[in-house]
Short mmCIF file of N, CA and C in Angstrom, two decimals:
data_model
loop_
_atom_site.label_atom_id
_atom_site.label_comp_id
_atom_site.label_asym_id
_atom_site.label_seq_id
_atom_site.Cartn_x
_atom_site.Cartn_y
_atom_site.Cartn_z
N UNK C 1 13.44 -8.97 8.06
CA UNK C 1 13.70 -8.93 6.65
C UNK C 1 12.75 -7.98 5.94
N UNK C 2 12.43 -6.91 6.57
CA UNK C 2 11.48 -5.95 5.99
C UNK C 2 12.12 -5.23 4.82
N UNK C 3 11.35 -5.07 3.77
CA UNK C 3 11.81 -4.38 2.58
C UNK C 3 11.46 -2.91 2.72
N UNK C 4 12.45 -2.02 2.71
CA UNK C 4 12.21 -0.60 2.91
C UNK C 4 12.44 0.18 1.63
N UNK C 5 12.17 -0.43 0.50
CA UNK C 5 12.37 0.23 -0.77
C UNK C 5 11.44 1.42 -0.91
N UNK C 6 10.19 1.26 -0.51
CA UNK C 6 9.23 2.36 -0.59
C UNK C 6 8.79 2.64 -2.01
N UNK C 7 8.15 3.78 -2.19
CA UNK C 7 7.65 4.16 -3.50
C UNK C 7 8.77 4.76 -4.32
N UNK C 8 8.69 4.56 -5.60
CA UNK C 8 9.73 5.06 -6.49
C UNK C 8 9.18 6.14 -7.39
N UNK C 9 10.03 7.06 -7.79
CA UNK C 9 9.62 8.12 -8.70
C UNK C 9 9.59 7.62 -10.13
N UNK C 10 10.13 6.45 -10.38
CA UNK C 10 10.18 5.88 -11.72
C UNK C 10 8.80 5.33 -12.06
N UNK C 11 8.09 6.05 -12.93
CA UNK C 11 6.70 5.69 -13.26
C UNK C 11 6.62 4.36 -13.98
N UNK C 12 7.71 3.87 -14.54
CA UNK C 12 7.69 2.61 -15.27
C UNK C 12 7.80 1.39 -14.39
N UNK C 13 8.10 1.58 -13.13
CA UNK C 13 8.28 0.44 -12.23
C UNK C 13 7.06 0.26 -11.36
N UNK C 14 6.73 -0.97 -11.09
CA UNK C 14 5.63 -1.29 -10.20
C UNK C 14 6.13 -1.20 -8.76
N UNK C 15 5.28 -0.75 -7.81
CA UNK C 15 5.67 -0.77 -6.42
C UNK C 15 5.89 -2.22 -5.98
N UNK C 16 6.73 -2.41 -5.02
CA UNK C 16 7.11 -3.75 -4.61
C UNK C 16 6.23 -4.32 -3.52
N UNK C 17 5.07 -3.71 -3.29
CA UNK C 17 4.14 -4.25 -2.30
C UNK C 17 4.58 -4.00 -0.88
N UNK C 18 5.29 -2.91 -0.63
CA UNK C 18 5.78 -2.63 0.71
C UNK C 18 4.72 -1.98 1.59
N UNK C 19 3.63 -1.50 1.01
CA UNK C 19 2.57 -0.88 1.80
C UNK C 19 1.72 -1.96 2.46
N UNK C 20 1.37 -1.71 3.72
CA UNK C 20 0.47 -2.62 4.41
C UNK C 20 -0.94 -2.41 3.86
N UNK C 21 -1.84 -3.35 4.10
CA UNK C 21 -3.22 -3.17 3.65
C UNK C 21 -3.85 -1.90 4.22
N UNK C 22 -3.49 -1.55 5.46
CA UNK C 22 -4.02 -0.33 6.07
C UNK C 22 -3.52 0.91 5.34
N UNK C 23 -2.23 0.92 5.00
CA UNK C 23 -1.66 2.05 4.27
C UNK C 23 -2.29 2.17 2.89
N UNK C 24 -2.50 1.03 2.24
CA UNK C 24 -3.11 1.04 0.91
C UNK C 24 -4.54 1.57 1.00
N UNK C 25 -5.28 1.16 2.02
CA UNK C 25 -6.66 1.64 2.19
C UNK C 25 -6.69 3.14 2.44
N UNK C 26 -5.75 3.64 3.24
CA UNK C 26 -5.66 5.08 3.49
C UNK C 26 -5.34 5.83 2.20
N UNK C 27 -4.47 5.26 1.38
CA UNK C 27 -4.13 5.88 0.10
C UNK C 27 -5.35 5.94 -0.79
N UNK C 28 -6.11 4.86 -0.86
CA UNK C 28 -7.33 4.83 -1.67
C UNK C 28 -8.30 5.90 -1.18
N UNK C 29 -8.50 5.97 0.13
CA UNK C 29 -9.42 6.96 0.68
C UNK C 29 -8.96 8.39 0.35
N UNK C 30 -7.67 8.62 0.43
CA UNK C 30 -7.13 9.94 0.12
C UNK C 30 -7.37 10.30 -1.35
N UNK C 31 -7.10 9.36 -2.24
CA UNK C 31 -7.29 9.59 -3.67
C UNK C 31 -8.77 9.83 -3.97
N UNK C 32 -9.64 9.03 -3.38
CA UNK C 32 -11.09 9.20 -3.59
C UNK C 32 -11.53 10.58 -3.13
N UNK C 33 -11.07 11.03 -1.97
CA UNK C 33 -11.44 12.36 -1.47
C UNK C 33 -10.90 13.46 -2.37
N UNK C 34 -9.68 13.29 -2.88
CA UNK C 34 -9.12 14.29 -3.80
C UNK C 34 -9.96 14.40 -5.07
N UNK C 35 -10.33 13.26 -5.64
CA UNK C 35 -11.13 13.26 -6.86
C UNK C 35 -12.49 13.88 -6.58
N UNK C 36 -13.10 13.50 -5.46
CA UNK C 36 -14.41 14.05 -5.09
C UNK C 36 -14.32 15.58 -4.96
N UNK C 37 -13.30 16.08 -4.30
CA UNK C 37 -13.12 17.52 -4.13
C UNK C 37 -12.92 18.23 -5.46
N UNK C 38 -12.10 17.64 -6.32
CA UNK C 38 -11.84 18.26 -7.61
C UNK C 38 -13.08 18.29 -8.50
N UNK C 39 -13.93 17.29 -8.38
CA UNK C 39 -15.19 17.29 -9.14
C UNK C 39 -16.08 18.42 -8.63
N UNK C 40 -16.17 18.55 -7.32
CA UNK C 40 -17.00 19.62 -6.73
C UNK C 40 -16.51 21.00 -7.14
N UNK C 41 -15.21 21.14 -7.32
CA UNK C 41 -14.64 22.43 -7.72
C UNK C 41 -14.70 22.64 -9.24
N UNK C 42 -15.17 21.62 -9.95
CA UNK C 42 -15.28 21.73 -11.39
C UNK C 42 -13.99 21.48 -12.14
N UNK C 43 -13.01 20.89 -11.47
CA UNK C 43 -11.71 20.63 -12.09
C UNK C 43 -11.65 19.30 -12.83
N UNK C 44 -12.65 18.45 -12.65
CA UNK C 44 -12.68 17.15 -13.33
C UNK C 44 -13.95 17.08 -14.15
N UNK C 45 -13.77 16.94 -15.45
CA UNK C 45 -14.92 16.80 -16.34
C UNK C 45 -14.86 15.49 -17.12
N UNK C 46 -13.75 14.76 -16.98
CA UNK C 46 -13.59 13.49 -17.66
C UNK C 46 -14.37 12.40 -16.93
N UNK C 47 -14.36 11.22 -17.52
CA UNK C 47 -14.99 10.06 -16.91
C UNK C 47 -14.37 9.81 -15.53
N UNK C 48 -15.18 9.76 -14.50
CA UNK C 48 -14.69 9.61 -13.13
C UNK C 48 -13.91 8.31 -12.96
N UNK C 49 -14.38 7.25 -13.56
CA UNK C 49 -13.67 5.97 -13.44
C UNK C 49 -12.27 6.08 -14.01
N UNK C 50 -12.15 6.72 -15.15
CA UNK C 50 -10.84 6.88 -15.79
C UNK C 50 -9.91 7.74 -14.92
N UNK C 51 -10.42 8.85 -14.42
CA UNK C 51 -9.61 9.74 -13.58
C UNK C 51 -9.19 9.02 -12.31
N UNK C 52 -10.11 8.33 -11.68
CA UNK C 52 -9.82 7.61 -10.45
C UNK C 52 -8.76 6.53 -10.68
N UNK C 53 -8.92 5.78 -11.76
CA UNK C 53 -7.95 4.73 -12.07
C UNK C 53 -6.55 5.31 -12.30
N UNK C 54 -6.47 6.42 -13.02
CA UNK C 54 -5.18 7.09 -13.24
C UNK C 54 -4.55 7.53 -11.93
N UNK C 55 -5.35 8.15 -11.08
CA UNK C 55 -4.83 8.66 -9.81
C UNK C 55 -4.37 7.52 -8.90
N UNK C 56 -5.13 6.44 -8.88
CA UNK C 56 -4.73 5.28 -8.07
C UNK C 56 -3.44 4.68 -8.60
N UNK C 57 -3.32 4.56 -9.92
CA UNK C 57 -2.09 4.04 -10.51
C UNK C 57 -0.90 4.92 -10.15
N UNK C 58 -1.09 6.25 -10.21
CA UNK C 58 -0.01 7.18 -9.85
C UNK C 58 0.40 7.00 -8.39
N UNK C 59 -0.56 6.63 -7.55
CA UNK C 59 -0.28 6.43 -6.13
C UNK C 59 0.27 5.04 -5.84
N UNK C 60 0.36 4.22 -6.89
CA UNK C 60 0.90 2.87 -6.70
C UNK C 60 -0.10 1.86 -6.20
N UNK C 61 -1.39 2.17 -6.34
CA UNK C 61 -2.45 1.27 -5.90
C UNK C 61 -3.15 0.69 -7.12
N UNK C 62 -3.22 -0.61 -7.19
CA UNK C 62 -3.85 -1.27 -8.32
C UNK C 62 -5.00 -2.12 -7.82
N UNK C 63 -6.21 -1.67 -8.14
CA UNK C 63 -7.43 -2.36 -7.73
C UNK C 63 -8.08 -3.04 -8.92
N UNK C 64 -8.93 -4.01 -8.62
CA UNK C 64 -9.70 -4.66 -9.68
C UNK C 64 -10.60 -3.62 -10.34
N UNK C 65 -10.82 -3.74 -11.64
CA UNK C 65 -11.66 -2.77 -12.35
C UNK C 65 -13.05 -2.61 -11.72
N UNK C 66 -13.61 -3.70 -11.20
CA UNK C 66 -14.93 -3.63 -10.58
C UNK C 66 -14.90 -2.74 -9.33
N UNK C 67 -13.82 -2.82 -8.58
CA UNK C 67 -13.69 -2.00 -7.36
C UNK C 67 -13.56 -0.53 -7.73
N UNK C 68 -12.77 -0.23 -8.78
CA UNK C 68 -12.62 1.15 -9.24
C UNK C 68 -13.97 1.67 -9.71
N UNK C 69 -14.72 0.86 -10.45
CA UNK C 69 -16.06 1.26 -10.91
C UNK C 69 -16.97 1.57 -9.73
N UNK C 70 -16.94 0.72 -8.70
CA UNK C 70 -17.78 0.93 -7.52
C UNK C 70 -17.41 2.24 -6.81
N UNK C 71 -16.11 2.48 -6.65
CA UNK C 71 -15.67 3.72 -6.01
C UNK C 71 -16.08 4.94 -6.82
N UNK C 72 -15.93 4.85 -8.14
CA UNK C 72 -16.30 5.97 -9.02
C UNK C 72 -17.80 6.24 -8.92
N UNK C 73 -18.59 5.18 -8.88
CA UNK C 73 -20.04 5.34 -8.76
C UNK C 73 -20.40 6.00 -7.43
N UNK C 74 -19.72 5.60 -6.35
CA UNK C 74 -19.96 6.24 -5.05
C UNK C 74 -19.63 7.72 -5.09
N UNK C 75 -18.51 8.06 -5.74
CA UNK C 75 -18.12 9.46 -5.86
C UNK C 75 -19.18 10.23 -6.64
N UNK C 76 -19.61 9.68 -7.78
CA UNK C 76 -20.61 10.35 -8.63
C UNK C 76 -21.91 10.56 -7.86
N UNK C 77 -22.34 9.54 -7.13
CA UNK C 77 -23.57 9.66 -6.35
C UNK C 77 -23.43 10.71 -5.25
N UNK C 78 -22.28 10.76 -4.62
CA UNK C 78 -22.07 11.72 -3.55
C UNK C 78 -22.04 13.16 -4.05
N UNK C 79 -21.36 13.42 -5.15
CA UNK C 79 -21.25 14.79 -5.62
C UNK C 79 -22.52 15.28 -6.31
N UNK C 80 -23.38 14.35 -6.71
CA UNK C 80 -24.61 14.76 -7.39
C UNK C 80 -25.72 15.11 -6.40
N UNK C 81 -25.51 14.86 -5.13
CA UNK C 81 -26.55 15.17 -4.13
C UNK C 81 -26.27 16.49 -3.45
#
């Protein structure tokens, strides 16, 4: 009874939770690396937490605000060294 709806292009709809925890973690890692790279290239000057949260939402991943803050802090610490 697997649901194969997948991700939708309709930005107004929530994903139906079809991603496994492993897929979701890979998506988070990919988004974090993209944001980190864009900061290093000077393409991101906004608040990292805000940018990260937007990108995760676009990817259909919804994390607790504390988790997003922690990830953003890790990114900021990494790019500042």
